[in-house]
C-alpha cells in the first residue's frame, strides 16, 4: 500500500468539537420524547447513567490509546491484548454500530422537517414511525452528502464541523431557556415515587439501552478514531473525550427536564406511553406561543443530525481502514488518497452498507434500539483490555497502580453493560447475534485467505469469553426478559452476575501477559 499514514492536522479544539457534534446528533431532537414514553419523569436518570458509562469506558481507553494511537478505536485494542479473534469481533461490531448512525441521523432530519408543511409530510409516517418510500429516497441523498463532506479530507470536515457545532449547541441552550421560562409545569414530575417512576426502575435501564442514550454518548468514540492524526494524543485525547461527554450530559439533562415539564395536560391525557409528537421541541415551542423560535429550531434541525452523520461517516471509514490493515478486509479499503489523506474507498463502502440499513430498518426508534445494543457489545472488551494493559504496566511500575481497584471498577462496568444487554430484550438480542455470527464467517475466510493459522486455537480461546457472554445473556434474555418471563427478574439478574463473573475471569486469565503491537 502507498501513502498509508494520516496527516497529523487535527487540533484539540477540532477534536473536542468532533466529540460534541457526534454526541449531540438526533438524540436531543427525538430521544428525550422516547425516554419519557418508556420511563416517564424518571427518564432524567438515563442521561446520568449513560454519561457514567461513557466516562468509564473513555477512562479505560485513554491510557492505552495515548500509548498506542489507532484509527481502529477500542476494537483494535482488544486485538492487542487478546489476539485476532477477539480483536475482529470487537472491531466488527464497533464498525457496524458506527456505520448505522448516519442512516439514523438522516431519518431524524426527515422526521423533523416532515412537520414543516403538508408537502413534506409524506416523507414520514407518524402512525407507523417509519420513513415512506419518498423519505427513504431523500435519506439516501443525505447519506451521499455525509460522504461528500469527508471525501476531501479531515481538514475540510473540521472546518465545516467547527462552525456548525457552535450553532447546533446554541440552539438547544436557547430552547432550554425559552421552554423553562414559558409554561414549565413542575407538577409533571409528580409528587410521589409512583408518579415519578410510573413504570418501575426496570424502565430506566430499558430506556438507557433502547431510546438513544447509549447511541448519543457513543459519539466519544469518534474522538478515539482520530488518534493517529494527533500531534500529542496524551494531552489532546483526555481533554476532548471527557470534556465532550460532560458538556453534552449537562445539555441532555436539561433538555430532558424541560421536555417533561413543558408537556401539557392534553399531551399526558392518555399517559406517558401515548405521548406522540412528530417534532417534539418544535411542537412544544408552538404550544408555548414561541412560533418564531420554533421556525429557528425547525430550520436548524438539519444541522445537528447532519454534522453527527458526517462525523460518524468519517469515523467509520477509519475503522474500515484499520480492519483492512489488520487483514480482516481487502487491502483495497486500506488505501488513502495521496493528496487529501482521506480513506475514500472506505467511505464509499460505508455509504453502500450504511444506506442498506434504511431499507431493513425504516424507523428511527427501531434503528436506535439495534445500534445501541451493538454499541454496548462493542464496549464489553474494554474493561478486560484495561486490566490486561494495567497488569503489564504493573510489572514495569509496581508502585504506581492499584490493581485491586482496577479489578473492581472493571468488573463493575462489565456487569452494568451485561445488565443493559439483558434489558434490551430477546427481540433485539437475536438480531445482534445474527450480525455477530455473520462476522465470524468473514473472519474465518480472511484467516484462511491470508493463511494466518498460527496460534489460531490460542486466539480463539482468548476471545471465547466474548462469545460465551453473548450466548449467556441471550439465553437469559430469552427466558427472563421475553413475553413469557419463564425466569423471574431477580433470578435473571443473579444469572447475569454469574455469567459476568465467569467471563471476567476467563477474559483476564487468557489475556496476553504483554501488549503486542500489531505490525502492519
XYZ file of C-alpha atoms in Angstrom:
520
model
C 0.000 0.000 0.000
C 1.150 3.525 -0.699
C 0.700 6.633 1.350
C -0.697 4.789 4.367
C -0.076 7.455 7.006
C -2.669 10.007 8.095
C -1.673 13.663 8.262
C -1.422 14.947 11.839
C -3.547 18.062 11.358
C -6.339 17.691 13.940
C -6.311 20.402 16.624
C -7.556 19.917 20.193
C -10.481 22.266 19.568
C -11.482 20.427 16.396
C -11.166 17.113 18.232
C -13.474 18.227 21.041
C -15.913 19.702 18.519
C -15.923 16.305 16.791
C -16.846 14.680 20.114
C -19.582 17.228 20.846
C -21.062 17.079 17.357
C -21.032 13.266 17.420
C -22.860 13.144 20.754
C -25.290 15.991 20.030
C -26.878 14.425 16.970
C -30.532 13.480 16.727
C -30.590 12.491 20.402
C -31.678 15.917 21.588
C -34.368 16.145 18.909
C -36.041 12.754 19.383
C -34.530 10.704 22.224
C -35.978 12.808 25.044
C -39.547 12.062 23.926
C -38.875 8.327 23.587
C -37.273 8.259 27.050
C -40.331 9.971 28.571
C -42.612 7.437 26.870
C -40.658 4.471 28.250
C -39.642 5.714 31.727
C -41.783 8.786 32.463
C -40.238 11.556 34.613
C -37.593 9.104 35.896
C -36.095 9.265 32.421
C -33.884 12.122 33.644
C -31.670 9.472 35.280
C -30.994 7.772 31.953
C -28.622 10.545 30.893
C -26.672 10.261 34.160
C -26.255 6.508 33.659
C -25.240 6.991 30.034
C -22.706 9.664 30.984
C -21.123 7.489 33.696
C -20.814 4.519 31.332
C -19.263 6.669 28.612
C -16.807 8.275 31.059
C -15.713 4.914 32.467
C -15.162 3.407 29.012
C -13.352 6.588 27.983
C -11.074 6.461 31.041
C -10.306 2.779 30.368
C -9.411 3.549 26.766
C -7.436 6.778 27.260
C -4.365 5.119 28.809
C -3.878 2.549 26.078
C -4.971 4.856 23.238
C -2.442 7.530 24.172
C 0.300 4.882 24.179
C -0.914 3.062 21.063
C -2.940 5.541 18.932
C -5.132 3.734 16.416
C -7.833 4.595 13.894
C -9.492 1.308 14.875
C -10.647 2.649 18.244
C -11.498 0.346 21.141
C -11.899 -2.649 18.840
C -8.239 -2.534 17.847
C -7.074 -2.603 21.472
C -8.853 -5.888 22.069
C -6.602 -7.412 19.404
C -3.506 -6.156 21.220
C -4.439 -7.935 24.445
C -6.466 -10.960 23.304
C -5.415 -11.756 19.764
C -7.031 -11.607 16.370
C -10.318 -13.391 17.126
C -11.301 -11.089 19.985
C -9.986 -8.101 18.052
C -12.028 -8.914 14.981
C -15.301 -9.489 16.851
C -14.980 -6.193 18.703
C -13.900 -4.219 15.647
C -16.615 -5.823 13.517
C -19.422 -4.941 15.931
C -17.956 -1.500 16.591
C -17.827 -0.779 12.871
C -21.409 -1.951 12.305
C -22.651 0.209 15.169
C -20.842 3.206 13.690
C -21.905 2.942 10.058
C -25.587 2.667 11.050
C -25.551 6.076 12.776
C -25.509 8.205 9.569
C -28.690 6.401 8.478
C -30.243 7.200 11.865
C -29.331 10.870 11.576
C -30.727 11.050 8.028
C -34.030 9.631 9.310
C -34.131 12.149 12.170
C -33.674 15.069 9.773
C -36.538 13.926 7.565
C -38.851 13.210 10.503
C -38.335 16.736 11.838
C -38.726 18.614 8.571
C -41.769 16.498 7.657
C -43.837 18.627 10.036
C -42.873 21.930 8.397
C -45.587 21.791 5.729
C -48.129 19.461 4.110
C -45.932 18.789 1.066
C -43.148 17.359 3.250
C -45.497 15.379 5.499
C -45.360 12.423 3.099
C -41.693 11.871 3.965
C -42.582 10.263 7.296
C -45.483 8.193 8.628
C -46.356 9.370 12.146
C -48.644 6.380 12.714
C -46.027 3.763 11.850
C -42.984 5.839 12.886
C -41.135 4.972 9.663
C -39.948 6.744 6.535
C -42.106 6.479 3.447
C -40.533 5.353 0.127
C -40.092 9.032 -0.789
C -38.470 9.622 2.595
C -36.020 6.752 2.023
C -35.011 8.297 -1.309
C -34.162 11.626 0.328
C -32.396 9.809 3.176
C -30.091 8.286 0.559
C -29.364 11.796 -0.744
C -28.415 12.873 2.783
C -26.134 9.846 3.160
C -24.406 10.938 -0.025
C -23.909 14.429 1.439
C -22.352 12.958 4.619
C -19.930 11.036 2.420
C -19.058 14.046 0.271
C -18.166 16.169 3.329
C -15.443 13.643 4.202
C -14.357 12.865 0.657
C -11.834 15.738 0.528
C -10.139 15.001 3.809
C -10.220 15.778 7.517
C -9.234 19.435 7.098
C -12.422 20.290 5.197
C -14.544 18.242 7.608
C -13.020 20.038 10.629
C -13.701 23.489 9.197
C -17.334 22.698 8.447
C -17.839 20.856 11.728
C -16.318 23.572 13.968
C -18.604 26.265 12.580
C -21.782 24.202 12.603
C -21.190 22.692 16.059
C -21.258 26.143 17.655
C -24.670 26.728 16.057
C -26.049 23.309 16.961
C -25.065 23.806 20.617
C -26.526 27.302 20.828
C -29.979 26.233 19.587
C -30.712 23.645 22.336
C -29.397 26.027 25.008
C -31.819 28.750 23.875
C -34.609 26.134 23.603
C -33.997 25.103 27.229
C -34.185 28.686 28.457
C -37.318 29.566 26.463
C -39.276 26.466 27.477
C -38.222 26.738 31.108
C -39.452 30.330 31.419
C -42.587 29.815 29.295
C -45.101 27.308 30.581
C -42.853 24.935 32.533
C -45.058 22.666 34.648
C -43.163 21.107 37.574
C -46.223 19.028 38.525
C -45.491 16.751 35.537
C -42.738 15.180 37.627
C -45.311 14.030 40.179
C -45.440 14.364 43.934
C -44.776 10.725 44.846
C -42.339 7.956 43.976
C -45.007 6.122 41.992
C -45.735 9.173 39.866
C -42.048 9.923 39.341
C -41.186 6.294 38.466
C -44.500 5.120 36.967
C -43.074 2.052 35.221
C -40.520 0.899 37.786
C -36.734 1.027 37.917
C -36.535 -1.530 35.101
C -37.941 1.067 32.704
C -34.932 3.342 33.341
C -32.485 0.605 32.305
C -34.655 -0.208 29.288
C -34.680 3.448 28.245
C -30.890 3.688 28.520
C -30.380 0.852 26.051
C -33.308 1.390 23.680
C -34.037 5.122 23.471
C -30.851 6.670 22.123
C -28.888 7.394 25.320
C -26.106 4.908 24.608
C -26.163 5.825 20.927
C -25.736 9.511 21.732
C -22.874 9.190 24.211
C -21.107 6.697 21.963
C -20.027 9.744 19.958
C -16.980 9.984 22.246
C -15.564 7.009 20.319
C -15.185 9.166 17.230
C -12.502 11.094 19.095
C -10.529 7.862 19.522
C -10.606 7.029 15.828
C -8.720 10.243 15.039
C -5.890 9.439 17.484
C -3.476 8.636 14.632
C -3.996 12.173 13.330
C -2.947 13.955 16.555
C 0.393 15.583 17.345
C 0.050 14.959 21.110
C -2.528 12.216 21.923
C -1.654 12.184 25.654
C -2.699 15.809 26.015
C -5.445 16.063 23.403
C -7.433 12.836 23.904
C -8.359 13.127 27.627
C -9.464 16.755 27.300
C -11.518 16.142 24.149
C -13.145 12.866 25.259
C -14.113 13.647 28.849
C -14.850 17.286 28.033
C -17.294 16.451 25.258
C -19.066 13.794 27.353
C -19.603 16.020 30.405
C -20.594 19.074 28.359
C -23.209 17.123 26.392
C -24.510 15.427 29.547
C -25.441 18.794 31.036
C -27.289 19.760 27.846
C -29.122 16.433 27.601
C -30.145 16.534 31.259
C -31.733 19.977 30.996
C -33.349 19.116 27.647
C -34.990 16.073 29.264
C -36.183 18.179 32.205
C -37.714 20.916 30.046
C -39.318 18.373 27.710
C -41.103 16.647 30.596
C -42.008 19.930 32.262
C -43.316 21.522 29.049
C -45.859 18.811 28.194
C -49.455 19.988 28.540
C -52.240 18.091 30.336
C -53.595 17.267 26.869
C -50.295 15.620 25.917
C -50.488 13.465 29.054
C -54.201 12.772 28.898
C -53.659 9.110 27.978
C -50.481 8.576 29.979
C -46.767 8.679 29.233
C -46.905 5.736 26.845
C -49.123 7.721 24.482
C -47.068 10.915 24.150
C -46.652 11.250 20.383
C -45.227 14.459 18.920
C -43.903 14.456 15.362
C -41.258 17.162 16.028
C -41.122 17.325 19.859
C -39.402 20.648 20.562
C -40.996 22.433 17.622
C -44.432 21.330 18.842
C -43.658 22.399 22.425
C -42.390 25.821 21.327
C -45.527 26.377 19.263
C -47.689 25.378 22.247
C -45.812 27.938 24.361
C -46.578 30.656 21.753
C -42.944 30.788 20.663
C -43.703 30.438 16.975
C -40.697 32.433 15.741
C -38.120 30.345 17.570
C -39.924 27.146 16.577
C -39.078 28.102 12.998
C -35.459 28.535 14.050
C -35.378 25.054 15.601
C -37.083 23.619 12.537
C -34.683 25.299 10.117
C -31.597 24.280 12.104
C -32.817 20.767 12.975
C -30.848 19.604 9.965
C -27.529 20.820 11.418
C -27.313 18.578 14.495
C -28.041 15.230 12.841
C -26.157 16.210 9.658
C -22.896 17.040 11.434
C -23.198 13.901 13.572
C -23.891 11.823 10.462
C -20.809 13.257 8.755
C -18.683 12.654 11.879
C -19.736 9.008 12.126
C -19.160 8.556 8.403
C -15.599 9.815 8.942
C -15.099 7.602 11.998
C -16.491 4.519 10.255
C -14.164 4.977 7.295
C -11.179 4.937 9.635
C -12.430 1.722 11.216
C -12.567 0.141 7.747
C -9.029 1.425 7.172
C -7.848 -0.336 10.323
C -9.798 -3.537 9.556
C -8.107 -3.615 6.185
C -4.644 -3.093 7.669
C -5.346 -5.868 10.172
C -6.153 -8.101 7.160
C -9.807 -8.556 8.113
C -10.983 -6.841 4.903
C -9.457 -6.482 1.422
C -6.316 -4.308 1.342
C -8.118 -2.201 -1.274
C -10.035 -0.418 1.519
C -6.879 0.448 3.455
C -5.566 2.906 0.878
C -5.564 6.673 1.410
C -5.964 9.370 -1.194
C -2.476 10.731 -1.883
C -3.472 14.405 -1.898
C -6.086 14.626 0.870
C -5.038 11.657 3.042
C -8.670 10.521 3.043
C -9.792 6.846 3.049
C -12.092 7.395 0.065
C -12.591 3.739 -0.793
C -13.573 3.007 2.799
C -16.002 5.942 2.686
C -17.728 4.527 -0.377
C -18.030 1.101 1.284
C -19.588 2.727 4.370
C -22.039 4.654 2.206
C -23.215 1.488 0.427
C -23.596 -0.696 3.529
C -24.887 2.110 5.753
C -27.539 3.022 3.198
C -28.802 -0.562 3.115
C -29.991 -0.203 6.725
C -32.558 2.334 5.524
C -34.362 -0.469 3.717
C -34.203 -3.071 6.508
C -34.976 -0.731 9.439
C -37.170 2.134 8.252
C -37.838 3.854 11.583
C -35.599 5.933 13.872
C -36.706 4.101 17.022
C -36.064 0.646 15.553
C -32.603 1.594 14.280
C -31.635 3.252 17.565
C -32.507 0.125 19.572
C -30.340 -2.064 17.336
C -27.366 0.289 17.218
C -27.439 0.868 20.998
C -27.123 -2.869 21.638
C -24.232 -3.017 19.173
C -22.556 -0.114 20.979
C -22.860 -1.838 24.358
C -21.481 -5.097 22.977
C -18.515 -3.230 21.485
C -17.756 -1.823 24.969
C -17.575 -5.258 26.616
C -13.931 -5.874 25.806
C -12.672 -2.535 27.129
C -12.721 -3.349 30.896
C -10.822 -6.596 30.247
C -8.426 -4.831 27.862
C -7.761 -2.188 30.527
C -6.948 -4.860 33.124
C -4.587 -6.662 30.719
C -2.839 -3.401 29.879
C -2.505 -2.316 33.504
C -1.207 -5.737 34.567
C 1.537 -5.266 32.026
C 2.277 -1.807 33.462
C 2.267 -3.294 36.978
C 5.309 -5.351 36.040
C 7.147 -2.220 34.937
C 5.934 0.217 37.637
C 4.621 -1.907 40.540
C 4.064 1.044 42.904
C 2.115 3.277 40.579
C -1.089 1.282 40.140
C -3.777 -0.012 42.474
C -4.584 -3.223 40.630
C -7.309 -4.280 43.123
C -9.213 -1.069 42.456
C -8.789 -1.665 38.732
C -10.298 -5.151 39.046
C -13.305 -3.878 40.997
C -14.034 -0.991 38.616
C -13.524 -3.163 35.519
C -15.831 -5.909 36.784
C -18.452 -3.369 37.839
C -18.670 -1.735 34.408
C -18.718 -5.160 32.708
C -21.653 -6.203 34.909
C -23.517 -2.951 34.185
C -23.049 -3.478 30.445
C -24.280 -7.064 30.759
C -27.393 -5.866 32.624
C -28.115 -3.342 29.865
C -27.855 -6.089 27.237
C -30.280 -8.192 29.271
C -32.809 -5.350 29.427
C -32.510 -4.879 25.674
C -34.801 -7.947 25.449
C -34.538 -11.030 23.276
C -36.278 -9.294 20.352
C -33.197 -7.101 19.879
C -30.540 -9.514 21.153
C -31.194 -12.128 18.482
C -30.775 -9.547 15.718
C -27.395 -8.530 17.122
C -26.400 -12.190 17.458
C -27.113 -12.715 13.750
C -24.798 -9.823 12.853
C -22.047 -11.232 15.088
C -22.357 -14.709 13.550
C -22.187 -13.210 10.053
C -18.900 -11.611 11.046
C -17.471 -14.962 12.125
C -17.727 -16.253 8.554
C -15.816 -13.205 7.302
C -13.165 -13.748 9.968
C -12.742 -17.414 9.031
C -12.483 -16.559 5.324
C -9.739 -13.960 5.720
C -7.787 -16.012 8.235
C -7.711 -18.801 5.646
C -7.174 -16.401 2.727
C -4.111 -14.827 4.340
C -3.030 -18.201 5.816
C -2.990 -16.734 9.316
C -3.392 -20.025 11.123
C -0.548 -19.827 13.664
C -1.847 -19.642 17.236
C -5.400 -19.987 15.858
C -6.597 -22.116 18.792
C -4.970 -19.756 21.297
C -6.590 -16.677 19.754
C -9.972 -18.417 19.582
C -9.793 -19.359 23.259
C -8.718 -15.825 24.183
C -11.836 -14.420 22.511
C -14.184 -17.191 23.660
C -15.284 -15.200 26.693
C -16.977 -12.640 24.428
C -18.992 -15.323 22.634
C -19.783 -17.065 25.932
C -21.074 -13.797 27.388
C -23.196 -13.122 24.298
C -24.720 -16.627 24.348
C -25.309 -16.500 28.111
C -27.044 -13.125 28.129
C -29.079 -14.036 25.035
C -30.399 -17.183 26.756
C -31.169 -15.313 29.977
C -32.941 -12.592 27.988
C -34.939 -15.226 26.083
C -36.195 -16.922 29.250
C -36.238 -13.945 31.625
C -36.967 -10.818 29.573
C -39.351 -12.178 26.988
C -43.138 -12.314 26.752
C -43.434 -15.467 28.868
C -40.891 -14.471 31.573
C -40.101 -18.070 32.476
C -37.304 -16.887 34.795
C -38.055 -14.218 37.402
C -36.365 -10.834 37.173
C -34.345 -11.383 40.376
C -33.108 -14.781 39.217
C -32.259 -13.316 35.809
C -30.112 -10.596 37.400
C -28.350 -13.227 39.513
C -27.645 -15.360 36.429
C -26.290 -12.296 34.596
C -23.988 -11.731 37.587
C -22.790 -15.339 37.442
C -22.097 -15.299 33.686
C -20.294 -11.969 34.103
C -18.064 -13.450 36.839
C -17.193 -16.457 34.701
C -16.439 -14.481 31.570
C -14.491 -11.819 33.500
C -12.191 -14.479 34.952
C -11.714 -16.147 31.549
C -11.034 -12.791 29.890
C -8.414 -11.783 32.458
C -6.686 -15.181 32.607
C -6.442 -15.629 28.828
C -5.106 -12.124 28.106
C -1.570 -11.703 26.797
C 0.915 -11.010 29.564
C 2.396 -8.263 27.429
C 0.820 -5.891 24.922
C 1.799 -6.991 21.428
C 1.693 -4.117 18.958
C 0.429 -5.258 15.585
C 2.902 -4.747 12.781
C 1.024 -3.826 9.659
